[in-house]
Short mmCIF file of C-alpha atoms and ligand atoms in Angstrom, two decimals:
data_model
loop_
_atom_site.label_atom_id
_atom_site.label_comp_id
_atom_site.label_asym_id
_atom_site.label_seq_id
_atom_site.Cartn_x
_atom_site.Cartn_y
_atom_site.Cartn_z
CA MET A 1176 101.17 131.66 106.81
CA SER A 1177 100.44 132.42 103.19
CA PRO A 1178 99.11 135.97 102.75
CA ASP A 1179 96.65 134.97 100.02
CA LEU A 1180 94.72 132.51 102.18
CA PRO A 1181 91.95 133.27 104.61
CA PRO A 1182 93.10 132.37 108.14
CA GLU A 1183 90.61 129.51 108.54
CA GLU A 1184 92.24 127.76 105.63
CA VAL A 1185 95.64 127.51 107.22
CA ALA A 1186 95.10 127.62 110.94
CA ILE A 1187 94.26 124.35 112.55
CA GLY A 1188 93.41 123.42 116.06
CA PRO A 1189 90.35 124.36 118.05
CA ASP A 1190 91.20 127.99 118.64
CA ALA A 1191 93.16 128.58 115.45
CA THR A 1192 96.25 129.44 117.42
CA GLU A 1193 98.05 126.30 116.43
CA SER A 1194 99.12 126.11 112.86
CA VAL A 1195 100.73 123.51 110.75
CA ALA A 1196 103.28 123.95 108.02
CA LEU A 1197 101.45 124.93 104.88
CA GLY A 1198 102.35 121.86 102.92
CA ALA A 1199 103.14 118.29 103.89
CA ALA A 1200 103.23 114.75 102.60
CA LEU A 1201 101.61 111.90 104.48
CA VAL A 1202 103.17 108.61 103.45
CA VAL A 1203 101.04 105.63 104.42
CA PHE A 1204 102.87 102.31 104.49
CA GLY A 1205 100.23 99.60 104.37
CA ALA A 1206 98.01 101.88 102.28
CA THR A 1207 95.63 99.10 101.23
CA GLY A 1208 95.36 97.62 104.72
CA ASP A 1209 92.65 97.51 107.33
CA LEU A 1210 93.91 100.34 109.54
CA ALA A 1211 94.39 102.77 106.67
CA HIS A 1212 90.89 102.10 105.37
CA ARG A 1213 89.04 101.89 108.66
CA LYS A 1214 90.74 104.77 110.43
CA LEU A 1215 93.17 106.93 108.47
CA TYR A 1216 91.26 107.85 105.32
CA PRO A 1217 88.00 108.61 107.14
CA ALA A 1218 90.03 110.69 109.62
CA LEU A 1219 91.55 112.69 106.75
CA ALA A 1220 88.10 113.41 105.34
CA SER A 1221 86.81 114.54 108.65
CA MET A 1222 89.86 116.72 109.28
CA ALA A 1223 89.49 118.27 105.85
CA ALA A 1224 85.85 119.09 106.58
CA LYS A 1225 86.92 120.79 109.82
CA GLY A 1226 89.74 122.69 108.13
CA GLN A 1227 92.35 120.77 110.07
CA LEU A 1228 94.58 119.49 107.29
CA PRO A 1229 97.75 121.12 106.05
CA TYR A 1230 96.99 123.27 103.06
CA ARG A 1231 98.44 121.28 100.15
CA LEU A 1232 98.67 117.76 101.45
CA VAL A 1233 100.03 114.93 99.35
CA VAL A 1234 98.92 111.50 100.54
CA VAL A 1235 101.30 108.86 99.25
CA GLY A 1236 100.14 105.27 99.58
CA VAL A 1237 102.72 102.50 99.65
CA ALA A 1238 101.62 98.86 99.39
CA ARG A 1239 102.24 95.73 97.36
CA THR A 1240 99.02 95.81 95.34
CA GLU A 1241 99.60 97.01 91.78
CA MET A 1242 97.65 100.18 91.04
CA ASP A 1243 98.23 103.72 89.84
CA ASP A 1244 97.53 107.14 91.33
CA ASP A 1245 94.02 107.26 89.89
CA ASP A 1246 93.10 103.82 91.23
CA PHE A 1247 94.40 104.80 94.64
CA THR A 1248 92.53 108.10 94.64
CA ALA A 1249 89.33 106.28 93.66
CA GLU A 1250 89.87 103.64 96.34
CA VAL A 1251 90.39 106.21 99.09
CA HIS A 1252 87.36 108.19 97.93
CA ARG A 1253 85.22 105.05 97.97
CA THR A 1254 86.37 104.24 101.49
CA ILE A 1255 85.67 107.72 102.76
CA ASP A 1256 82.32 107.74 101.07
CA LYS A 1257 81.34 104.57 102.90
CA ALA A 1258 82.78 105.55 106.26
CA ALA A 1259 82.43 109.24 106.70
CA PRO A 1260 79.49 110.84 104.93
CA ASP A 1261 77.71 111.84 108.14
CA HIS A 1262 80.41 113.31 110.28
CA ALA A 1263 82.38 114.84 107.43
CA PRO A 1264 79.80 116.61 105.27
CA GLY A 1265 81.26 118.13 102.16
CA TRP A 1266 84.50 116.21 102.53
CA ALA A 1267 85.15 115.93 98.79
CA ASP A 1268 85.04 119.71 98.31
CA ALA A 1269 87.06 120.15 101.47
CA LEU A 1270 89.79 117.87 100.12
CA ASP A 1271 89.82 119.88 96.92
CA ARG A 1272 89.93 123.17 98.76
CA ARG A 1273 93.01 122.03 100.60
CA HIS A 1274 94.55 120.75 97.38
CA VAL A 1275 94.86 117.22 98.70
CA GLN A 1276 96.50 114.99 96.11
CA PHE A 1277 96.92 111.23 96.13
CA ARG A 1278 99.95 109.37 94.82
CA TYR A 1279 100.69 105.68 94.92
CA VAL A 1280 103.92 103.68 95.05
CA PRO A 1281 103.50 99.95 94.47
CA GLY A 1282 106.16 97.88 96.15
CA SER A 1283 107.30 95.92 99.11
CA ILE A 1284 108.78 97.51 102.22
CA ASP A 1285 111.87 95.35 101.98
CA ASP A 1286 112.51 96.41 98.39
CA PRO A 1287 114.95 99.35 98.05
CA GLU A 1288 113.51 100.02 94.59
CA ALA A 1289 110.19 101.00 96.20
CA PHE A 1290 111.99 103.59 98.33
CA GLU A 1291 113.75 105.00 95.29
CA GLN A 1292 110.36 105.43 93.69
CA LEU A 1293 109.01 106.97 96.87
CA ARG A 1294 111.90 109.41 96.88
CA ALA A 1295 111.04 110.50 93.35
CA VAL A 1296 107.35 110.90 94.22
CA LEU A 1297 108.20 112.97 97.29
CA ALA A 1298 110.58 115.15 95.31
CA GLU A 1299 107.76 115.83 92.86
CA ALA A 1300 105.41 116.48 95.80
CA ASP A 1301 107.82 119.08 97.17
CA GLN A 1302 108.53 120.77 93.88
CA ASP A 1303 105.19 120.72 92.13
CA LEU A 1304 102.52 120.04 94.74
CA GLY A 1305 103.67 122.25 97.61
CA ALA A 1306 104.56 119.54 100.15
CA ALA A 1307 107.40 121.79 101.34
CA GLY A 1308 109.70 118.97 102.48
CA ASN A 1309 107.48 118.13 105.47
CA ARG A 1310 106.82 114.41 105.85
CA LEU A 1311 104.79 112.24 108.09
CA TYR A 1312 105.56 108.57 107.57
CA TYR A 1313 102.75 106.42 108.92
CA LEU A 1314 103.64 102.77 109.53
CA ALA A 1315 100.21 101.17 109.19
CA THR A 1316 101.82 97.83 108.47
CA ILE A 1317 102.40 94.65 110.40
CA PRO A 1318 104.98 95.28 113.13
CA GLN A 1319 107.60 93.04 111.51
CA PHE A 1320 108.08 95.82 108.94
CA PHE A 1321 108.56 98.76 111.33
CA ALA A 1322 112.34 98.60 111.46
CA THR A 1323 112.62 97.66 107.76
CA ALA A 1324 110.58 100.70 106.76
CA ALA A 1325 112.68 102.98 108.96
CA LYS A 1326 115.85 101.61 107.40
CA GLY A 1327 114.44 101.89 103.87
CA LEU A 1328 113.57 105.54 104.49
CA SER A 1329 116.98 106.27 105.90
CA ASP A 1330 118.84 104.48 103.11
CA ALA A 1331 116.90 106.52 100.57
CA GLY A 1332 117.88 109.73 102.36
CA LEU A 1333 114.31 110.34 103.50
CA ALA A 1334 114.76 110.19 107.27
CA GLU A 1335 117.06 113.03 108.14
CA GLU A 1336 115.34 116.33 108.91
CA GLN A 1337 116.30 119.31 106.81
CA PRO A 1338 116.35 122.82 108.28
CA GLY A 1339 112.90 124.34 108.27
CA SER A 1340 110.97 121.13 107.67
CA PHE A 1341 110.00 118.00 109.61
CA ARG A 1342 110.26 114.27 109.06
CA ARG A 1343 108.27 112.27 111.57
CA ILE A 1344 107.54 108.60 111.73
CA ILE A 1345 104.34 107.28 113.31
CA VAL A 1346 104.56 103.79 114.72
CA GLU A 1347 101.42 101.81 115.47
CA LYS A 1348 101.12 99.33 118.27
CA PRO A 1349 102.21 96.69 119.13
CA PHE A 1350 105.59 98.22 119.90
CA GLY A 1351 107.55 95.00 120.37
CA HIS A 1352 106.10 91.81 121.77
CA ASP A 1353 108.05 91.78 125.04
CA LEU A 1354 110.69 93.84 126.83
CA PRO A 1355 113.73 92.61 124.86
CA SER A 1356 112.02 93.07 121.49
CA ALA A 1357 110.79 96.56 122.47
CA ILE A 1358 114.35 97.50 123.45
CA ALA A 1359 115.62 96.12 120.14
CA LEU A 1360 112.95 97.99 118.15
CA ASN A 1361 113.76 101.25 119.92
CA ASP A 1362 117.44 100.77 119.21
CA GLU A 1363 116.76 100.02 115.59
CA LEU A 1364 114.46 103.01 115.07
CA HIS A 1365 117.01 105.26 116.75
CA ARG A 1366 119.60 104.25 114.20
CA TYR A 1367 117.54 106.06 111.59
CA PHE A 1368 115.32 108.54 113.44
CA ALA A 1369 115.93 110.71 116.51
CA GLU A 1370 113.52 110.23 119.43
CA HIS A 1371 111.82 113.59 118.73
CA GLN A 1372 110.92 112.29 115.25
CA ILE A 1373 109.27 109.09 116.54
CA TYR A 1374 105.55 109.18 117.36
CA ARG A 1375 104.40 105.94 119.03
CA ILE A 1376 100.64 105.68 119.02
CA ASP A 1377 98.36 104.57 121.75
CA HIS A 1378 94.96 105.56 120.45
CA TYR A 1379 93.54 105.57 123.99
CA LEU A 1380 95.47 108.75 124.68
CA ALA A 1381 93.62 110.43 121.86
CA LYS A 1382 90.26 109.77 123.50
CA GLU A 1383 88.80 112.97 124.93
CA THR A 1384 87.75 111.21 128.09
CA VAL A 1385 91.25 109.85 128.67
CA GLN A 1386 92.70 113.33 128.26
CA ASN A 1387 89.99 114.59 130.57
CA ILE A 1388 91.56 112.60 133.40
CA LEU A 1389 94.26 115.28 133.43
CA ALA A 1390 91.74 118.11 133.21
CA LEU A 1391 89.59 116.69 135.97
CA ARG A 1392 92.49 116.07 138.30
CA PHE A 1393 94.63 119.12 137.70
CA THR A 1394 92.30 121.97 136.74
CA ASN A 1395 89.83 121.54 139.59
CA ALA A 1396 90.42 122.23 143.24
CA ILE A 1397 87.95 119.72 144.62
CA PHE A 1398 89.12 116.35 143.33
CA GLU A 1399 92.86 116.26 143.82
CA PRO A 1400 92.80 116.56 147.63
CA LEU A 1401 90.70 113.37 147.69
CA TRP A 1402 92.91 111.53 145.21
CA ASN A 1403 95.17 109.54 147.50
CA ARG A 1404 95.48 106.72 150.02
CA ARG A 1405 93.88 108.71 152.82
CA TYR A 1406 90.51 108.74 151.06
CA VAL A 1407 90.64 106.18 148.28
CA ASP A 1408 90.05 102.58 149.27
CA HIS A 1409 90.93 101.12 145.89
CA VAL A 1410 90.81 101.89 142.17
CA GLN A 1411 89.26 99.76 139.43
CA ILE A 1412 90.01 100.06 135.75
CA THR A 1413 87.75 98.15 133.37
CA VAL A 1414 88.26 97.83 129.62
CA ALA A 1415 85.45 95.52 128.55
CA GLU A 1416 84.69 94.67 124.95
CA GLU A 1417 81.57 93.06 123.60
CA LEU A 1418 83.25 92.01 120.36
CA GLY A 1419 85.29 88.85 119.99
CA VAL A 1420 88.54 88.69 118.06
CA GLU A 1421 86.72 89.20 114.74
CA HIS A 1422 88.99 88.41 111.79
CA ARG A 1423 92.17 88.99 113.84
CA GLY A 1424 92.49 85.51 115.31
CA THR A 1425 96.00 84.90 114.00
CA PHE A 1426 97.27 88.18 115.43
CA TYR A 1427 95.40 87.76 118.70
CA GLU A 1428 96.74 84.26 119.29
CA LYS A 1429 100.18 85.78 119.77
CA ALA A 1430 99.05 88.94 121.53
CA GLY A 1431 96.33 87.92 123.96
CA ALA A 1432 94.76 90.48 126.28
CA LEU A 1433 98.09 91.20 127.97
CA ARG A 1434 99.84 92.56 124.89
CA ASP A 1435 96.71 93.78 123.12
CA ILE A 1436 95.23 95.90 125.90
CA VAL A 1437 97.08 95.76 129.23
CA GLN A 1438 100.64 96.66 128.22
CA ASN A 1439 99.47 99.73 126.36
CA HIS A 1440 95.94 101.06 126.89
CA VAL A 1441 95.52 99.98 130.51
CA MET A 1442 99.01 101.14 131.48
CA GLN A 1443 98.34 104.55 129.97
CA VAL A 1444 95.03 104.95 131.74
CA LEU A 1445 96.63 103.77 134.98
CA ALA A 1446 99.50 106.23 134.58
CA LEU A 1447 97.19 109.20 133.98
CA THR A 1448 94.95 108.21 136.86
CA ALA A 1449 97.74 107.77 139.37
CA MET A 1450 100.55 110.16 138.30
CA GLU A 1451 101.60 113.27 140.17
CA PRO A 1452 100.65 116.68 138.75
CA SER A 1453 102.89 117.79 135.91
CA ALA A 1454 104.29 121.30 135.59
CA SER A 1455 102.37 121.75 132.34
CA PHE A 1456 100.37 119.65 129.89
CA ALA A 1457 103.20 119.79 127.35
CA ALA A 1458 104.66 116.55 126.05
CA ASP A 1459 107.67 116.03 128.24
CA PRO A 1460 106.38 117.19 131.62
CA VAL A 1461 103.35 114.86 131.25
CA ARG A 1462 105.45 111.98 130.01
CA ASP A 1463 108.02 112.48 132.79
CA GLU A 1464 105.26 112.07 135.38
CA LYS A 1465 103.78 109.03 133.66
CA VAL A 1466 107.16 107.34 133.55
CA LYS A 1467 107.74 108.10 137.24
CA LEU A 1468 104.42 106.50 138.06
CA LEU A 1469 105.07 103.42 135.93
CA ARG A 1470 108.40 103.01 137.69
CA SER A 1471 106.53 102.95 141.00
CA VAL A 1472 104.33 100.03 139.99
CA ARG A 1473 105.44 97.16 142.20
CA PRO A 1474 106.84 94.21 140.25
CA PHE A 1475 104.59 91.18 140.42
CA ASP A 1476 105.55 88.73 143.15
CA PRO A 1477 106.11 85.35 141.44
CA ASP A 1478 104.83 83.59 144.56
CA ARG A 1479 101.53 85.50 144.52
CA LEU A 1480 100.79 85.42 140.81
CA VAL A 1481 97.97 82.92 141.14
CA ARG A 1482 96.35 85.15 143.76
CA ASP A 1483 96.97 88.44 141.93
CA VAL A 1484 96.24 87.51 138.33
CA VAL A 1485 93.27 85.77 136.69
CA ARG A 1486 93.40 84.63 133.09
CA GLY A 1487 90.34 83.58 131.14
CA GLN A 1488 89.22 82.53 127.69
CA TYR A 1489 85.71 82.76 126.31
CA ASP A 1490 83.58 79.79 125.34
CA ALA A 1491 80.57 79.90 123.04
CA GLY A 1492 77.73 81.99 124.37
CA GLU A 1493 75.31 84.74 123.52
CA SER A 1494 76.46 88.24 122.67
CA ALA A 1495 73.95 91.02 121.93
CA GLY A 1496 71.25 88.38 121.50
CA ILE A 1497 73.21 86.32 118.98
CA GLU A 1498 74.83 82.90 119.47
CA VAL A 1499 78.57 83.33 119.06
CA PRO A 1500 81.38 80.76 118.90
CA GLY A 1501 84.00 80.22 121.56
CA TYR A 1502 87.49 81.64 121.10
CA ARG A 1503 88.94 78.28 120.09
CA ASP A 1504 86.46 78.10 117.21
CA GLU A 1505 87.35 81.53 115.84
CA GLU A 1506 89.14 81.74 112.51
CA GLY A 1507 92.93 81.63 112.87
CA VAL A 1508 92.81 80.30 116.45
CA ALA A 1509 94.28 76.95 117.51
CA PRO A 1510 91.66 74.44 118.75
CA ASP A 1511 93.68 73.99 121.95
CA SER A 1512 94.72 77.65 122.28
CA THR A 1513 95.70 78.84 125.76
CA THR A 1514 95.70 82.53 124.86
CA ALA A 1515 93.92 84.66 127.45
CA THR A 1516 91.05 86.76 126.11
CA TYR A 1517 90.35 88.01 129.64
CA LEU A 1518 92.66 89.25 132.36
CA ALA A 1519 92.04 90.62 135.79
CA MET A 1520 94.85 91.63 138.09
CA ARG A 1521 95.80 93.56 141.13
CA PHE A 1522 98.58 96.15 141.09
CA GLU A 1523 100.26 97.95 143.96
CA ILE A 1524 101.91 101.31 143.56
CA ASP A 1525 104.86 101.98 145.80
CA ASN A 1526 104.75 105.69 146.52
CA TRP A 1527 103.39 107.98 149.22
CA ARG A 1528 100.19 108.78 147.40
CA TRP A 1529 99.11 105.22 146.77
CA ALA A 1530 100.83 102.94 149.30
CA GLY A 1531 98.34 100.25 150.33
CA VAL A 1532 95.71 101.18 147.71
CA PRO A 1533 95.09 98.25 145.36
CA PHE A 1534 94.54 99.00 141.68
CA TYR A 1535 92.36 96.29 140.16
CA ILE A 1536 92.20 96.05 136.41
CA ARG A 1537 90.11 93.81 134.21
CA THR A 1538 89.80 93.56 130.49
CA GLY A 1539 88.27 91.04 128.14
CA LYS A 1540 86.74 90.28 124.79
CA ARG A 1541 83.18 88.99 124.48
CA LEU A 1542 82.09 90.45 127.78
CA ALA A 1543 78.53 91.51 128.52
CA LYS A 1544 78.97 94.99 127.07
CA ARG A 1545 81.49 97.47 125.77
CA VAL A 1546 82.53 99.77 128.56
CA THR A 1547 85.73 101.41 129.68
CA GLU A 1548 85.75 103.03 133.10
CA VAL A 1549 88.00 104.14 135.91
CA THR A 1550 86.44 103.96 139.37
CA LEU A 1551 87.82 105.42 142.55
CA ARG A 1552 86.06 103.78 145.45
CA TYR A 1553 86.34 105.77 148.65
CA HIS A 1554 86.62 104.52 152.22
CA ALA A 1555 83.38 103.95 154.05
CA VAL A 1556 82.50 106.61 156.61
CA PRO A 1557 84.01 105.79 160.01
CA TYR A 1558 80.65 105.84 161.77
CA LEU A 1559 77.04 106.21 160.65
CA PRO A 1560 74.87 108.32 162.95
CA LEU A 1561 71.71 106.51 161.85
CA PRO A 1562 69.59 103.81 163.39
CA HIS A 1563 70.00 100.25 162.17
CA GLY A 1564 68.16 99.78 158.86
CA ALA A 1565 68.11 103.46 157.93
CA ALA A 1566 71.20 103.23 155.76
CA ASP A 1567 71.05 99.69 154.41
CA SER A 1568 71.39 100.68 150.83
CA ILE A 1569 74.31 103.02 151.01
CA GLU A 1570 77.58 102.11 149.42
CA PRO A 1571 80.95 103.79 149.81
CA ASN A 1572 81.29 106.86 147.59
CA GLU A 1573 82.48 106.18 144.09
CA LEU A 1574 83.81 108.49 141.45
CA VAL A 1575 83.45 106.87 138.04
CA LEU A 1576 85.24 108.25 135.00
CA ARG A 1577 83.22 106.89 132.09
CA ILE A 1578 85.76 106.69 129.29
CA GLN A 1579 83.37 105.08 126.78
CA PRO A 1580 80.85 104.61 125.37
CA ASP A 1581 78.58 106.81 127.49
CA GLU A 1582 81.30 109.42 128.04
CA GLY A 1583 81.13 111.33 131.29
CA ILE A 1584 81.65 111.21 135.01
CA THR A 1585 79.41 109.93 137.80
CA LEU A 1586 79.78 110.58 141.49
CA HIS A 1587 77.85 108.22 143.72
CA PHE A 1588 76.96 109.60 147.12
CA ALA A 1589 74.36 109.12 149.81
CA ALA A 1590 71.23 111.26 149.95
CA LYS A 1591 68.22 111.35 152.17
CA VAL A 1592 65.20 109.51 150.82
CA PRO A 1593 62.27 111.95 150.85
CA GLY A 1594 59.76 111.47 153.63
CA SER A 1595 59.86 109.94 156.99
CA PRO A 1596 61.46 108.04 158.68
CA PHE A 1597 64.97 109.31 158.02
CA ARG A 1598 66.56 106.96 155.51
CA VAL A 1599 69.47 107.38 153.09
CA ARG A 1600 70.30 105.82 149.78
CA THR A 1601 73.16 106.05 147.27
CA VAL A 1602 72.34 108.28 144.29
CA PRO A 1603 74.32 109.26 141.19
CA LEU A 1604 75.40 112.76 140.24
CA VAL A 1605 75.94 112.54 136.52
CA PHE A 1606 77.97 114.59 134.06
CA SER A 1607 77.51 113.68 130.41
CA TYR A 1608 79.80 114.89 127.65
CA LYS A 1609 76.99 114.76 125.14
CA GLU A 1610 74.76 117.00 127.17
CA ALA A 1611 77.45 119.43 128.28
CA PHE A 1612 79.11 120.01 124.92
CA ASP A 1613 77.54 120.46 121.54
CA GLU A 1614 80.29 119.07 119.35
CA ASP A 1615 80.96 115.41 118.83
CA PRO A 1616 84.40 114.49 120.06
CA PRO A 1617 86.84 113.91 117.20
CA GLU A 1618 87.77 110.35 116.33
CA ALA A 1619 90.97 109.27 118.05
CA TYR A 1620 92.82 109.02 114.73
CA GLU A 1621 91.92 112.57 113.76
CA ARG A 1622 93.59 113.74 116.92
CA VAL A 1623 96.60 111.52 116.34
CA LEU A 1624 97.14 112.85 112.82
CA LEU A 1625 96.49 116.45 113.78
CA ASP A 1626 99.00 116.35 116.64
CA ALA A 1627 101.59 114.61 114.48
CA PHE A 1628 101.22 117.35 111.85
CA LEU A 1629 101.52 119.95 114.59
CA GLY A 1630 104.51 118.24 116.19
CA ASP A 1631 102.78 117.89 119.55
CA ALA A 1632 103.98 114.62 121.07
CA THR A 1633 101.95 114.79 124.30
CA LEU A 1634 99.59 112.02 123.24
CA PHE A 1635 102.34 109.77 121.96
CA ILE A 1636 104.40 107.32 123.97
CA ARG A 1637 108.01 108.12 124.71
CA GLU A 1638 110.71 105.48 124.55
CA ASP A 1639 111.09 105.16 128.32
CA GLU A 1640 107.32 104.86 128.83
CA VAL A 1641 107.01 101.98 126.45
CA LEU A 1642 109.91 100.17 128.10
CA GLU A 1643 108.53 100.72 131.62
CA SER A 1644 105.19 99.24 130.69
CA TRP A 1645 106.88 96.20 129.17
CA ARG A 1646 108.92 95.89 132.36
CA ILE A 1647 105.69 95.68 134.33
CA VAL A 1648 104.10 92.97 132.19
CA GLN A 1649 107.23 90.96 131.36
CA PRO A 1650 107.01 88.71 134.48
CA LEU A 1651 103.47 87.87 133.42
CA ILE A 1652 104.52 87.05 129.88
CA ASP A 1653 107.13 84.69 131.35
CA ALA A 1654 104.79 83.10 133.86
CA PHE A 1655 101.99 82.64 131.31
CA GLY A 1656 104.50 81.06 128.93
CA ARG A 1657 105.45 78.56 131.64
CA GLY A 1658 101.79 77.80 132.22
CA GLU A 1659 101.97 79.03 135.82
CA VAL A 1660 98.66 80.88 135.82
CA PRO A 1661 95.66 78.65 135.06
CA LEU A 1662 93.25 79.55 132.31
CA ALA A 1663 89.70 80.02 133.60
CA ARG A 1664 86.73 79.81 131.26
CA TYR A 1665 83.77 82.14 130.77
CA PRO A 1666 80.82 82.10 128.44
CA ALA A 1667 80.75 84.79 125.76
CA GLY A 1668 78.41 87.58 126.84
CA SER A 1669 79.16 87.19 130.57
CA TRP A 1670 81.27 89.36 132.86
CA GLY A 1671 84.22 87.00 132.69
CA PRO A 1672 85.34 84.10 134.87
CA GLU A 1673 84.06 83.88 138.44
CA GLU A 1674 87.64 83.48 139.56
CA ALA A 1675 88.09 87.24 139.03
CA ASP A 1676 86.04 87.87 142.19
CA GLU A 1677 88.67 85.98 144.15
CA LEU A 1678 91.23 88.68 143.35
CA MET A 1679 89.70 90.76 146.08
CA HIS A 1680 90.12 87.90 148.54
CA ASP A 1681 91.71 89.86 151.36
CA SER A 1682 89.19 92.70 151.44
CA ASP A 1683 85.46 93.34 151.19
CA ASP A 1684 85.92 94.86 147.74
CA THR A 1685 83.79 93.81 144.80
CA TRP A 1686 83.93 94.61 141.11
CA ARG A 1687 81.65 97.43 140.16
CA CYS A 1688 78.47 96.20 138.51
CA LEU A 1689 78.34 97.63 135.01
C1 BG6 B 361 93.09 97.90 119.96
C2 BG6 B 361 93.10 96.40 120.14
O1 BG6 B 361 94.32 98.45 120.31
O2 BG6 B 361 92.08 98.44 120.80
C3 BG6 B 361 91.76 95.81 119.82
O3 BG6 B 361 94.09 95.84 119.28
C4 BG6 B 361 90.69 96.47 120.65
O4 BG6 B 361 91.74 94.41 120.07
C5 BG6 B 361 90.78 97.99 120.51
O5 BG6 B 361 89.44 96.03 120.18
C6 BG6 B 361 89.84 98.67 121.46
O6 BG6 B 361 89.80 100.02 121.13
P1 BG6 B 361 88.52 100.90 121.46
O7 BG6 B 361 88.89 102.29 121.04
O8 BG6 B 361 87.38 100.32 120.69
O9 BG6 B 361 88.30 100.76 122.94
#
């Protein structure tokens, strides 16, 4: 820590006990793209305002558009100005205070000349701007360029870590498009970067409420004893989106809900919900337990796929009071597309904790509202000591982890209705993040960048995790490709195809009404 700086200027992290190297360079590949503009630059502004950036940060944009350092600086400032004025007050001064500088390298990722230029810019950043040899390479590009960028960095001598400084590479999703391509991408990245240098993002892990699954389960005495097959009837995970595919039709056609949401976000939420306690919340103990859990997910039975998996695609309908087109009429989408925009499925987990407890998941675009939740539904009581009619409206207990947007937790339990005769009804016990804590939770990308600067890989996906989750979904990719699971239809703005109710065919279970 530099002696001439007040501690708040160099310490980052909520309690100022974590600190980042004083200087660093953040190299953004895809610097003019959507992700950089929507997420990364606003996150930098917000982090600067909170004093969470390395002191002396050089942001180096790399993209094909021709522009110079001043144009790039102006472009980033414009973006931040539009995106972040409310939650990052005083961001411009904050960037200045932390000596944040912007540099720009025009060029294509497959052009070695661009990397030579990058090398020169980074050398200048180290020597004159205090970047201290620390580098975070952010691949905010299309996935086809991930391996090319890694190779380009390595060929230019920019990948290998030097003593006393770090070189980390952040890889966005999708990480491969199936199991073989994910294996190939891992192998390729490992040719140039060691595993400890690779930070694979799943922005769901950076959500406070997703991290809170660990806190709830493993820092309280009252929940964990009830978190198993003896008490839990089944688990539901819902990731519902109100939006359609927006301007990402071409990408989504190839991804569909399986690759876009299930293989990554849903698998991560499932792993945190179902894993065994880890020895600590540090990166490897947590990731070891997640991998163990993912390995216990029972492979899909090809003969039961039609019973265990429902695919759907949205038709035209009404979303938030507005008429919206069907998926096949979206820009970039084939008029006869069979891509699933909705998936519901039933998982089994083969271990002692969860044997016989179905995990139902559902996700979709253009559903009735945006909501992500995990629900543990408990067994019904074995016997109700009440006369007929006195307990008509009680439901089995439910613990609902409200991931977004109304972040919190709700426990549904039965209570006596005041007055006589003696009747009971299910009531909610509600915890709300907003009411309990004063601060707004940081944006997921702030957390991602902060942890990458700090070198804390807990919220990033390890190689074996990514492969395990592809292993789980690969039989579905194959079966969908062979057209073995029919495509149901649902109107935009609904709760998805009716066929999803059939998933629970061999029980009395129902999807939670949201
Ligand atoms: C992204 C998907 O990973 O997650 C998008 O590519 C999806 O299609 C988004 O909309 C959902 O993220 P969030 O944070 O809004 O739930």
